């Protein structure tokens, strides 16, 4: 059984200019077994096989209009055909930014030393990925802007 959990714990924002593709940033490894984080975005496998790859990302919109963001998977620097999802991020309302969590998973076949990355782009610069600090009233934990999990399924 091989499982790995990575997340982005930078308290603040991951931003991207409008209509610009950017790799999602990771900076923390919670669990790891034959999968390593390199270059702050690449999840590299040491064992060939089929993997279930999952992610969740917290998006925030500071604009008063709804805007779309796109997320997709790259393998070894090449976009994975059919992997893009488009999500409408709610608008700011009553002085509170619109927020949503986006999550899905992929099944991919990888060779030893292959790597995957999550990429994203926005139609408007008002969309960011947010990390939230712990709360005090009521007391609650902080939240990472991005969490990824990879499970080895079979050879």
Tab-separated table of N, CA and C in Angstrom:
chain	number	residue	atom	x	y	z
A	1	UNK	N	0.854	-1.184	0.000
A	1	UNK	CA	0.000	0.000	0.000
A	1	UNK	C	0.887	1.229	0.000
A	2	UNK	N	0.699	2.081	-0.990
A	2	UNK	CA	1.460	3.321	-1.076
A	2	UNK	C	0.484	4.476	-1.093
A	3	UNK	N	0.687	5.392	-0.190
A	3	UNK	CA	-0.180	6.560	-0.117
A	3	UNK	C	0.680	7.759	0.227
A	4	UNK	N	0.339	8.889	-0.328
A	4	UNK	CA	1.084	10.102	-0.036
A	4	UNK	C	0.093	11.252	0.096
A	5	UNK	N	0.398	12.163	0.999
A	5	UNK	CA	-0.454	13.330	1.207
A	5	UNK	C	0.433	14.565	1.229
A	6	UNK	N	0.129	15.499	0.366
A	6	UNK	CA	0.856	16.765	0.291
A	6	UNK	C	-0.146	17.894	0.449
A	7	UNK	N	0.342	19.049	0.930
A	7	UNK	CA	-0.540	20.206	1.008
A	7	UNK	C	0.260	21.487	0.908
A	8	UNK	N	-0.452	22.572	0.679
A	8	UNK	CA	0.153	23.894	0.637
A	8	UNK	C	-0.287	24.637	1.883
A	9	UNK	N	0.667	24.886	2.768
A	9	UNK	CA	0.387	25.513	4.048
A	9	UNK	C	0.867	26.948	4.125
A	10	UNK	N	1.183	27.533	3.020
A	10	UNK	CA	1.605	28.930	3.046
A	10	UNK	C	0.379	29.762	3.397
A	11	UNK	N	0.412	30.450	4.520
A	11	UNK	CA	-0.738	31.250	4.909
A	11	UNK	C	-0.764	32.507	4.063
A	12	UNK	N	-1.720	32.560	3.197
A	12	UNK	CA	-1.851	33.654	2.261
A	12	UNK	C	-2.505	33.169	1.000
A	13	UNK	N	-1.994	33.587	-0.126
A	13	UNK	CA	-2.688	33.428	-1.385
A	13	UNK	C	-1.781	32.782	-2.424
A	14	UNK	N	-2.359	31.908	-3.236
A	14	UNK	CA	-1.727	31.497	-4.481
A	14	UNK	C	-2.525	32.205	-5.570
A	15	UNK	N	-1.871	33.048	-6.318
A	15	UNK	CA	-2.569	33.834	-7.337
A	15	UNK	C	-1.972	33.561	-8.706
A	16	UNK	N	-2.759	33.855	-9.728
A	16	UNK	CA	-2.316	33.716	-11.111
A	16	UNK	C	-2.963	34.841	-11.910
A	17	UNK	N	-2.213	35.415	-12.829
A	17	UNK	CA	-2.768	36.472	-13.684
A	17	UNK	C	-3.869	35.888	-14.563
A	18	UNK	N	-4.823	36.722	-14.947
A	18	UNK	CA	-5.928	36.283	-15.793
A	18	UNK	C	-5.414	35.623	-17.061
A	19	UNK	N	-6.061	34.506	-17.441
A	19	UNK	CA	-5.753	33.775	-18.666
A	19	UNK	C	-4.302	33.320	-18.755
A	20	UNK	N	-3.721	32.973	-17.616
A	20	UNK	CA	-2.352	32.487	-17.538
A	20	UNK	C	-2.342	31.156	-16.796
A	21	UNK	N	-1.692	30.146	-17.355
A	21	UNK	CA	-1.601	28.839	-16.708
A	21	UNK	C	-0.457	28.844	-15.694
A	22	UNK	N	-0.696	28.196	-14.548
A	22	UNK	CA	0.314	28.141	-13.489
A	22	UNK	C	0.171	26.828	-12.721
A	23	UNK	N	1.306	26.259	-12.345
A	23	UNK	CA	1.282	25.053	-11.508
A	23	UNK	C	0.805	25.425	-10.109
A	24	UNK	N	-0.001	24.555	-9.507
A	24	UNK	CA	-0.422	24.755	-8.119
A	24	UNK	C	0.759	24.425	-7.210
A	25	UNK	N	0.963	25.252	-6.215
A	25	UNK	CA	2.123	25.169	-5.333
A	25	UNK	C	1.839	24.261	-4.129
A	26	UNK	N	2.791	23.380	-3.828
A	26	UNK	CA	2.740	22.546	-2.625
A	26	UNK	C	4.011	22.787	-1.824
A	27	UNK	N	3.905	22.746	-0.491
A	27	UNK	CA	5.106	22.991	0.301
A	27	UNK	C	5.223	22.119	1.542
A	28	UNK	N	4.338	21.141	1.689
A	28	UNK	CA	4.364	20.336	2.904
A	28	UNK	C	4.026	18.888	2.572
A	29	UNK	N	4.784	17.956	3.152
A	29	UNK	CA	4.525	16.533	2.986
A	29	UNK	C	4.065	15.975	4.319
A	30	UNK	N	2.843	15.423	4.347
A	30	UNK	CA	2.322	14.821	5.575
A	30	UNK	C	2.685	13.347	5.664
A	31	UNK	N	2.491	12.618	4.571
A	31	UNK	CA	2.816	11.196	4.481
A	31	UNK	C	3.483	10.959	3.143
A	32	UNK	N	4.415	10.018	3.087
A	32	UNK	CA	5.046	9.736	1.809
A	32	UNK	C	5.577	8.315	1.791
A	33	UNK	N	5.351	7.628	0.655
A	33	UNK	CA	5.866	6.289	0.453
A	33	UNK	C	6.060	6.102	-1.048
A	34	UNK	N	7.296	6.216	-1.505
A	34	UNK	CA	7.667	6.056	-2.914
A	34	UNK	C	7.133	7.157	-3.832
A	35	UNK	N	6.711	8.263	-3.254
A	35	UNK	CA	6.301	9.437	-4.026
A	35	UNK	C	6.931	10.646	-3.348
A	36	UNK	N	7.564	11.509	-4.128
A	36	UNK	CA	8.246	12.660	-3.555
A	36	UNK	C	7.773	13.949	-4.211
A	37	UNK	N	7.875	15.030	-3.460
A	37	UNK	CA	7.568	16.369	-3.957
A	37	UNK	C	8.864	17.002	-4.433
A	38	UNK	N	8.857	17.490	-5.675
A	38	UNK	CA	10.023	18.193	-6.199
A	38	UNK	C	9.567	19.480	-6.884
A	39	UNK	N	10.418	20.481	-6.849
A	39	UNK	CA	10.157	21.776	-7.486
A	39	UNK	C	8.842	22.411	-7.050
A	40	UNK	N	8.387	22.134	-5.840
A	40	UNK	CA	7.200	22.727	-5.211
A	40	UNK	C	5.888	22.467	-5.938
A	41	UNK	N	5.877	21.580	-6.948
A	41	UNK	CA	4.615	21.275	-7.622
A	41	UNK	C	4.568	19.861	-8.201
A	42	UNK	N	5.704	19.237	-8.394
A	42	UNK	CA	5.762	17.944	-9.075
A	42	UNK	C	5.736	16.790	-8.079
A	43	UNK	N	4.778	15.872	-8.270
A	43	UNK	CA	4.688	14.672	-7.441
A	43	UNK	C	5.266	13.523	-8.256
A	44	UNK	N	6.473	13.084	-7.879
A	44	UNK	CA	7.233	12.101	-8.649
A	44	UNK	C	7.113	10.723	-8.016
A	45	UNK	N	6.782	9.709	-8.848
A	45	UNK	CA	6.647	8.341	-8.358
A	45	UNK	C	7.916	7.555	-8.639
A	46	UNK	N	8.269	6.642	-7.741
A	46	UNK	CA	9.431	5.789	-7.962
A	46	UNK	C	9.037	4.392	-8.426
A	47	UNK	N	7.736	4.080	-8.341
A	47	UNK	CA	7.239	2.751	-8.713
A	47	UNK	C	6.197	2.901	-9.821
A	48	UNK	N	6.374	2.160	-10.921
A	48	UNK	CA	5.403	2.186	-12.020
A	48	UNK	C	4.088	1.550	-11.576
A	49	UNK	N	2.981	2.081	-12.101
A	49	UNK	CA	1.694	1.483	-11.799
A	49	UNK	C	0.548	2.427	-12.051
A	50	UNK	N	-0.626	1.992	-11.617
A	50	UNK	CA	-1.841	2.806	-11.701
A	50	UNK	C	-2.042	3.514	-10.369
A	51	UNK	N	-2.371	4.800	-10.435
A	51	UNK	CA	-2.534	5.622	-9.246
A	51	UNK	C	-3.882	6.327	-9.262
A	52	UNK	N	-4.472	6.441	-8.096
A	52	UNK	CA	-5.639	7.282	-7.896
A	52	UNK	C	-5.107	8.597	-7.334
A	53	UNK	N	-5.281	9.683	-8.074
A	53	UNK	CA	-4.753	10.993	-7.703
A	53	UNK	C	-5.932	11.899	-7.365
A	54	UNK	N	-5.895	12.493	-6.183
A	54	UNK	CA	-7.003	13.334	-5.725
A	54	UNK	C	-6.480	14.699	-5.293
A	55	UNK	N	-7.359	15.688	-5.374
A	55	UNK	CA	-6.996	17.004	-4.870
A	55	UNK	C	-8.231	17.726	-4.369
A	56	UNK	N	-8.000	18.679	-3.502
A	56	UNK	CA	-9.027	19.662	-3.151
A	56	UNK	C	-8.324	21.008	-3.021
A	57	UNK	N	-8.968	22.047	-3.541
A	57	UNK	CA	-8.401	23.395	-3.527
A	57	UNK	C	-9.482	24.377	-3.091
A	58	UNK	N	-9.077	25.366	-2.307
A	58	UNK	CA	-10.003	26.389	-1.818
A	58	UNK	C	-9.817	27.660	-2.635
A	59	UNK	N	-10.857	28.014	-3.368
A	59	UNK	CA	-10.812	29.200	-4.206
A	59	UNK	C	-11.654	30.313	-3.600
A	60	UNK	N	-11.193	31.549	-3.852
A	60	UNK	CA	-11.892	32.722	-3.345
A	60	UNK	C	-11.984	33.746	-4.467
A	61	UNK	N	-13.109	34.465	-4.521
A	61	UNK	CA	-13.356	35.481	-5.539
A	61	UNK	C	-13.635	36.810	-4.848
A	62	UNK	N	-12.793	37.806	-5.074
A	62	UNK	CA	-12.967	39.119	-4.449
A	62	UNK	C	-13.806	40.076	-5.301
A	63	UNK	N	-14.183	39.650	-6.504
A	63	UNK	CA	-14.951	40.507	-7.410
A	63	UNK	C	-16.456	40.322	-7.175
A	64	UNK	N	-17.254	41.296	-7.619
A	64	UNK	CA	-18.706	41.218	-7.454
A	64	UNK	C	-19.385	40.440	-8.580
A	65	UNK	N	-18.600	39.877	-9.500
A	65	UNK	CA	-19.128	39.019	-10.563
A	65	UNK	C	-18.599	37.602	-10.382
A	66	UNK	N	-19.381	36.617	-10.785
A	66	UNK	CA	-18.931	35.228	-10.782
A	66	UNK	C	-17.866	35.066	-11.862
A	67	UNK	N	-16.775	34.322	-11.549
A	67	UNK	CA	-15.727	34.065	-12.536
A	67	UNK	C	-15.362	32.593	-12.525
A	68	UNK	N	-14.916	32.101	-13.688
A	68	UNK	CA	-14.519	30.703	-13.832
A	68	UNK	C	-13.040	30.515	-13.566
A	69	UNK	N	-12.726	29.351	-13.017
A	69	UNK	CA	-11.345	28.900	-12.906
A	69	UNK	C	-11.284	27.499	-13.486
A	70	UNK	N	-10.163	27.143	-14.082
A	70	UNK	CA	-9.956	25.822	-14.674
A	70	UNK	C	-8.819	25.120	-13.953
A	71	UNK	N	-8.972	23.815	-13.765
A	71	UNK	CA	-7.942	22.988	-13.139
A	71	UNK	C	-7.733	21.762	-14.020
A	72	UNK	N	-6.464	21.348	-14.205
A	72	UNK	CA	-6.180	20.155	-14.994
A	72	UNK	C	-4.900	19.507	-14.507
A	73	UNK	N	-4.628	18.356	-15.056
A	73	UNK	CA	-3.469	17.555	-14.666
A	73	UNK	C	-2.450	17.534	-15.797
A	74	UNK	N	-1.168	17.624	-15.417
A	74	UNK	CA	-0.071	17.434	-16.372
A	74	UNK	C	0.758	16.248	-15.904
A	75	UNK	N	1.204	15.451	-16.869
A	75	UNK	CA	2.119	14.345	-16.590
A	75	UNK	C	3.408	14.629	-17.340
A	76	UNK	N	4.508	14.708	-16.601
A	76	UNK	CA	5.825	14.998	-17.183
A	76	UNK	C	5.803	16.255	-18.050
A	77	UNK	N	5.055	17.263	-17.624
A	77	UNK	CA	5.027	18.546	-18.312
A	77	UNK	C	4.048	18.634	-19.463
A	78	UNK	N	3.279	17.565	-19.730
A	78	UNK	CA	2.322	17.555	-20.830
A	78	UNK	C	0.903	17.475	-20.274
A	79	UNK	N	0.015	18.346	-20.769
A	79	UNK	CA	-1.379	18.319	-20.326
A	79	UNK	C	-1.985	16.943	-20.570
A	80	UNK	N	-2.717	16.416	-19.585
A	80	UNK	CA	-3.425	15.150	-19.733
A	80	UNK	C	-4.748	15.428	-20.431
A	81	UNK	N	-4.931	14.868	-21.621
A	81	UNK	CA	-6.144	15.097	-22.411
A	81	UNK	C	-7.389	14.752	-21.602
A	82	UNK	N	-8.375	15.635	-21.656
A	82	UNK	CA	-9.648	15.399	-20.987
A	82	UNK	C	-9.639	15.617	-19.486
A	83	UNK	N	-8.562	16.135	-18.922
A	83	UNK	CA	-8.472	16.259	-17.461
A	83	UNK	C	-8.950	17.596	-16.916
A	84	UNK	N	-9.239	18.568	-17.788
A	84	UNK	CA	-9.620	19.909	-17.315
A	84	UNK	C	-11.051	19.945	-16.796
A	85	UNK	N	-11.210	20.611	-15.669
A	85	UNK	CA	-12.532	20.925	-15.145
A	85	UNK	C	-12.647	22.429	-15.017
A	86	UNK	N	-13.847	22.962	-15.272
A	86	UNK	CA	-14.102	24.397	-15.162
A	86	UNK	C	-15.143	24.601	-14.068
A	87	UNK	N	-14.841	25.528	-13.142
A	87	UNK	CA	-15.718	25.773	-12.000
A	87	UNK	C	-16.003	27.263	-11.899
A	88	UNK	N	-17.261	27.611	-11.673
A	88	UNK	CA	-17.653	29.004	-11.438
A	88	UNK	C	-17.475	29.313	-9.956
A	89	UNK	N	-16.663	30.328	-9.650
A	89	UNK	CA	-16.414	30.726	-8.270
A	89	UNK	C	-17.396	31.843	-7.920
A	90	UNK	N	-18.179	31.678	-6.842
A	90	UNK	CA	-19.207	32.672	-6.499
A	90	UNK	C	-18.632	34.077	-6.327
A	91	UNK	N	-19.470	35.053	-6.574
A	91	UNK	CA	-19.061	36.455	-6.453
A	91	UNK	C	-19.007	36.889	-4.992
A	92	UNK	N	-18.317	38.006	-4.783
A	92	UNK	CA	-18.307	38.661	-3.477
A	92	UNK	C	-19.716	39.187	-3.210
A	93	UNK	N	-20.154	39.096	-1.960
A	93	UNK	CA	-21.507	39.543	-1.621
A	93	UNK	C	-21.522	40.060	-0.189
A	94	UNK	N	-22.124	41.197	0.020
A	94	UNK	CA	-22.195	41.769	1.356
A	94	UNK	C	-20.838	42.031	1.983
A	95	UNK	N	-19.835	42.303	1.160
A	95	UNK	CA	-18.494	42.560	1.675
A	95	UNK	C	-17.703	41.303	2.004
A	96	UNK	N	-18.264	40.131	1.729
A	96	UNK	CA	-17.582	38.859	1.989
A	96	UNK	C	-17.227	38.226	0.653
A	97	UNK	N	-15.979	37.805	0.498
A	97	UNK	CA	-15.542	37.179	-0.743
A	97	UNK	C	-16.285	35.875	-0.974
A	98	UNK	N	-16.577	35.577	-2.252
A	98	UNK	CA	-17.170	34.294	-2.610
A	98	UNK	C	-16.130	33.195	-2.458
A	99	UNK	N	-16.551	32.043	-1.973
A	99	UNK	CA	-15.617	30.941	-1.712
A	99	UNK	C	-16.215	29.616	-2.147
A	100	UNK	N	-15.343	28.706	-2.576
A	100	UNK	CA	-15.771	27.337	-2.862
A	100	UNK	C	-14.575	26.404	-2.771
A	101	UNK	N	-14.858	25.150	-2.466
A	101	UNK	CA	-13.836	24.102	-2.488
A	101	UNK	C	-14.088	23.253	-3.721
A	102	UNK	N	-13.042	23.046	-4.495
A	102	UNK	CA	-13.093	22.231	-5.698
A	102	UNK	C	-12.319	20.953	-5.413
A	103	UNK	N	-12.892	19.794	-5.770
A	103	UNK	CA	-12.200	18.526	-5.527
A	103	UNK	C	-12.640	17.480	-6.529
A	104	UNK	N	-11.699	16.721	-7.031
A	104	UNK	CA	-12.006	15.539	-7.817
A	104	UNK	C	-10.782	14.661	-7.879
A	105	UNK	N	-10.928	13.511	-8.543
A	105	UNK	CA	-9.791	12.592	-8.622
A	105	UNK	C	-9.612	12.076	-10.048
A	106	UNK	N	-8.423	11.561	-10.294
A	106	UNK	CA	-8.035	11.010	-11.582
A	106	UNK	C	-7.455	9.615	-11.351
A	107	UNK	N	-7.612	8.741	-12.321
A	107	UNK	CA	-6.904	7.457	-12.346
A	107	UNK	C	-5.893	7.565	-13.473
A	108	UNK	N	-4.606	7.382	-13.147
A	108	UNK	CA	-3.552	7.528	-14.152
A	108	UNK	C	-2.569	6.369	-14.070
A	109	UNK	N	-1.995	6.030	-15.211
A	109	UNK	CA	-0.912	5.049	-15.274
A	109	UNK	C	0.395	5.811	-15.392
A	110	UNK	N	1.323	5.503	-14.511
A	110	UNK	CA	2.606	6.209	-14.491
A	110	UNK	C	3.754	5.206	-14.529
A	111	UNK	N	4.833	5.594	-15.176
A	111	UNK	CA	6.066	4.815	-15.161
A	111	UNK	C	6.935	5.309	-14.015
A	112	UNK	N	7.900	4.505	-13.596
A	112	UNK	CA	8.851	4.937	-12.571
A	112	UNK	C	9.507	6.238	-13.025
A	113	UNK	N	9.612	7.200	-12.115
A	113	UNK	CA	10.206	8.521	-12.325
A	113	UNK	C	9.313	9.494	-13.088
A	114	UNK	N	8.070	9.120	-13.405
A	114	UNK	CA	7.110	10.085	-13.943
A	114	UNK	C	6.683	11.028	-12.830
A	115	UNK	N	6.203	12.208	-13.219
A	115	UNK	CA	5.646	13.126	-12.224
A	115	UNK	C	4.354	13.736	-12.748
A	116	UNK	N	3.503	14.099	-11.813
A	116	UNK	CA	2.262	14.796	-12.145
A	116	UNK	C	2.280	16.171	-11.497
A	117	UNK	N	1.502	17.065	-12.052
A	117	UNK	CA	1.299	18.394	-11.487
A	117	UNK	C	-0.152	18.795	-11.695
A	118	UNK	N	-0.667	19.582	-10.774
A	118	UNK	CA	-1.971	20.213	-10.929
A	118	UNK	C	-1.741	21.630	-11.436
A	119	UNK	N	-2.459	22.006	-12.498
A	119	UNK	CA	-2.340	23.332	-13.098
A	119	UNK	C	-3.683	24.022	-13.048
A	120	UNK	N	-3.660	25.357	-13.086
A	120	UNK	CA	-4.896	26.134	-13.043
A	120	UNK	C	-4.741	27.433	-13.808
A	121	UNK	N	-5.887	27.990	-14.193
A	121	UNK	CA	-5.933	29.315	-14.804
A	121	UNK	C	-7.299	29.912	-14.491
A	122	UNK	N	-7.374	31.233	-14.565
A	122	UNK	CA	-8.599	31.975	-14.268
A	122	UNK	C	-8.931	32.899	-15.413
A	123	UNK	N	-10.205	33.228	-15.524
A	123	UNK	CA	-10.598	34.243	-16.504
A	123	UNK	C	-10.454	35.644	-15.922
A	124	UNK	N	-10.241	35.746	-14.593
A	124	UNK	CA	-10.142	37.041	-13.934
A	124	UNK	C	-9.175	36.933	-12.761
A	125	UNK	N	-8.345	37.947	-12.565
A	125	UNK	CA	-7.324	37.941	-11.515
A	125	UNK	C	-7.916	38.012	-10.101
A	126	UNK	N	-9.219	38.228	-9.982
A	126	UNK	CA	-9.854	38.291	-8.662
A	126	UNK	C	-9.937	36.913	-7.995
A	127	UNK	N	-9.694	35.845	-8.760
A	127	UNK	CA	-9.738	34.478	-8.220
A	127	UNK	C	-8.375	34.124	-7.640
A	128	UNK	N	-8.371	33.622	-6.412
A	128	UNK	CA	-7.145	33.160	-5.759
A	128	UNK	C	-7.417	31.831	-5.067
A	129	UNK	N	-6.335	31.108	-4.778
A	129	UNK	CA	-6.409	29.948	-3.896
A	129	UNK	C	-6.001	30.440	-2.518
A	130	UNK	N	-6.806	30.158	-1.521
A	130	UNK	CA	-6.593	30.726	-0.192
A	130	UNK	C	-6.227	29.675	0.848
A	131	UNK	N	-5.307	30.032	1.719
A	131	UNK	CA	-5.031	29.286	2.940
A	131	UNK	C	-5.630	30.093	4.078
A	132	UNK	N	-6.361	29.432	4.957
A	132	UNK	CA	-7.042	30.148	6.034
A	132	UNK	C	-6.385	29.859	7.379
A	133	UNK	N	-6.194	30.910	8.162
A	133	UNK	CA	-5.613	30.790	9.500
A	133	UNK	C	-6.606	30.129	10.454
A	134	UNK	N	-6.111	29.543	11.537
A	134	UNK	CA	-7.038	29.006	12.544
A	134	UNK	C	-7.939	30.113	13.077
A	135	UNK	N	-9.169	29.743	13.424
A	135	UNK	CA	-10.113	30.704	13.970
A	135	UNK	C	-10.121	30.684	15.492
A	136	UNK	N	-10.622	31.753	16.073
A	136	UNK	CA	-10.654	31.853	17.535
A	136	UNK	C	-12.070	31.931	18.101
A	137	UNK	N	-13.052	32.272	17.277
A	137	UNK	CA	-14.406	32.392	17.806
A	137	UNK	C	-15.418	31.890	16.783
A	138	UNK	N	-15.730	30.601	16.787
A	138	UNK	CA	-15.237	29.577	17.698
A	138	UNK	C	-13.844	29.106	17.297
A	139	UNK	N	-13.154	28.439	18.202
A	139	UNK	CA	-11.848	27.869	17.911
A	139	UNK	C	-12.002	26.808	16.823
A	140	UNK	N	-11.192	26.916	15.761
A	140	UNK	CA	-11.215	25.945	14.672
A	140	UNK	C	-9.858	25.926	13.984
A	141	UNK	N	-9.540	24.819	13.297
A	141	UNK	CA	-8.212	24.710	12.681
A	141	UNK	C	-8.098	25.542	11.414
A	142	UNK	N	-6.879	25.814	11.000
A	142	UNK	CA	-6.638	26.477	9.728
A	142	UNK	C	-6.900	25.518	8.582
A	143	UNK	N	-6.812	26.025	7.365
A	143	UNK	CA	-7.073	25.203	6.185
A	143	UNK	C	-6.046	25.494	5.103
A	144	UNK	N	-5.518	24.435	4.493
A	144	UNK	CA	-4.565	24.559	3.396
A	144	UNK	C	-5.287	24.996	2.131
A	145	UNK	N	-4.579	25.692	1.246
A	145	UNK	CA	-5.183	26.094	-0.022
A	145	UNK	C	-5.306	24.917	-0.981
A	146	UNK	N	-4.443	23.929	-0.846
A	146	UNK	CA	-4.434	22.770	-1.731
A	146	UNK	C	-4.017	21.542	-0.953
A	147	UNK	N	-4.759	20.460	-1.124
A	147	UNK	CA	-4.401	19.164	-0.545
A	147	UNK	C	-4.423	18.154	-1.677
A	148	UNK	N	-3.379	17.328	-1.772
A	148	UNK	CA	-3.334	16.283	-2.788
A	148	UNK	C	-3.038	14.945	-2.122
A	149	UNK	N	-3.603	13.899	-2.686
A	149	UNK	CA	-3.382	12.542	-2.209
A	149	UNK	C	-3.180	11.648	-3.423
A	150	UNK	N	-2.199	10.744	-3.350
A	150	UNK	CA	-1.997	9.747	-4.402
A	150	UNK	C	-1.999	8.380	-3.745
A	151	UNK	N	-2.759	7.459	-4.319
A	151	UNK	CA	-2.781	6.085	-3.851
A	151	UNK	C	-2.334	5.161	-4.973
A	152	UNK	N	-1.380	4.298	-4.670
A	152	UNK	CA	-0.964	3.263	-5.617
A	152	UNK	C	-2.066	2.215	-5.662
A	153	UNK	N	-2.550	1.900	-6.858
A	153	UNK	CA	-3.649	0.943	-7.004
A	153	UNK	C	-3.125	-0.440	-7.398
A	154	UNK	N	-2.322	-0.491	-8.473
A	154	UNK	CA	-1.782	-1.782	-8.925
A	154	UNK	C	-0.607	-1.545	-9.867
A	155	UNK	N	0.170	-2.598	-10.054
A	155	UNK	CA	1.326	-2.512	-10.954
A	155	UNK	C	0.869	-2.590	-12.396
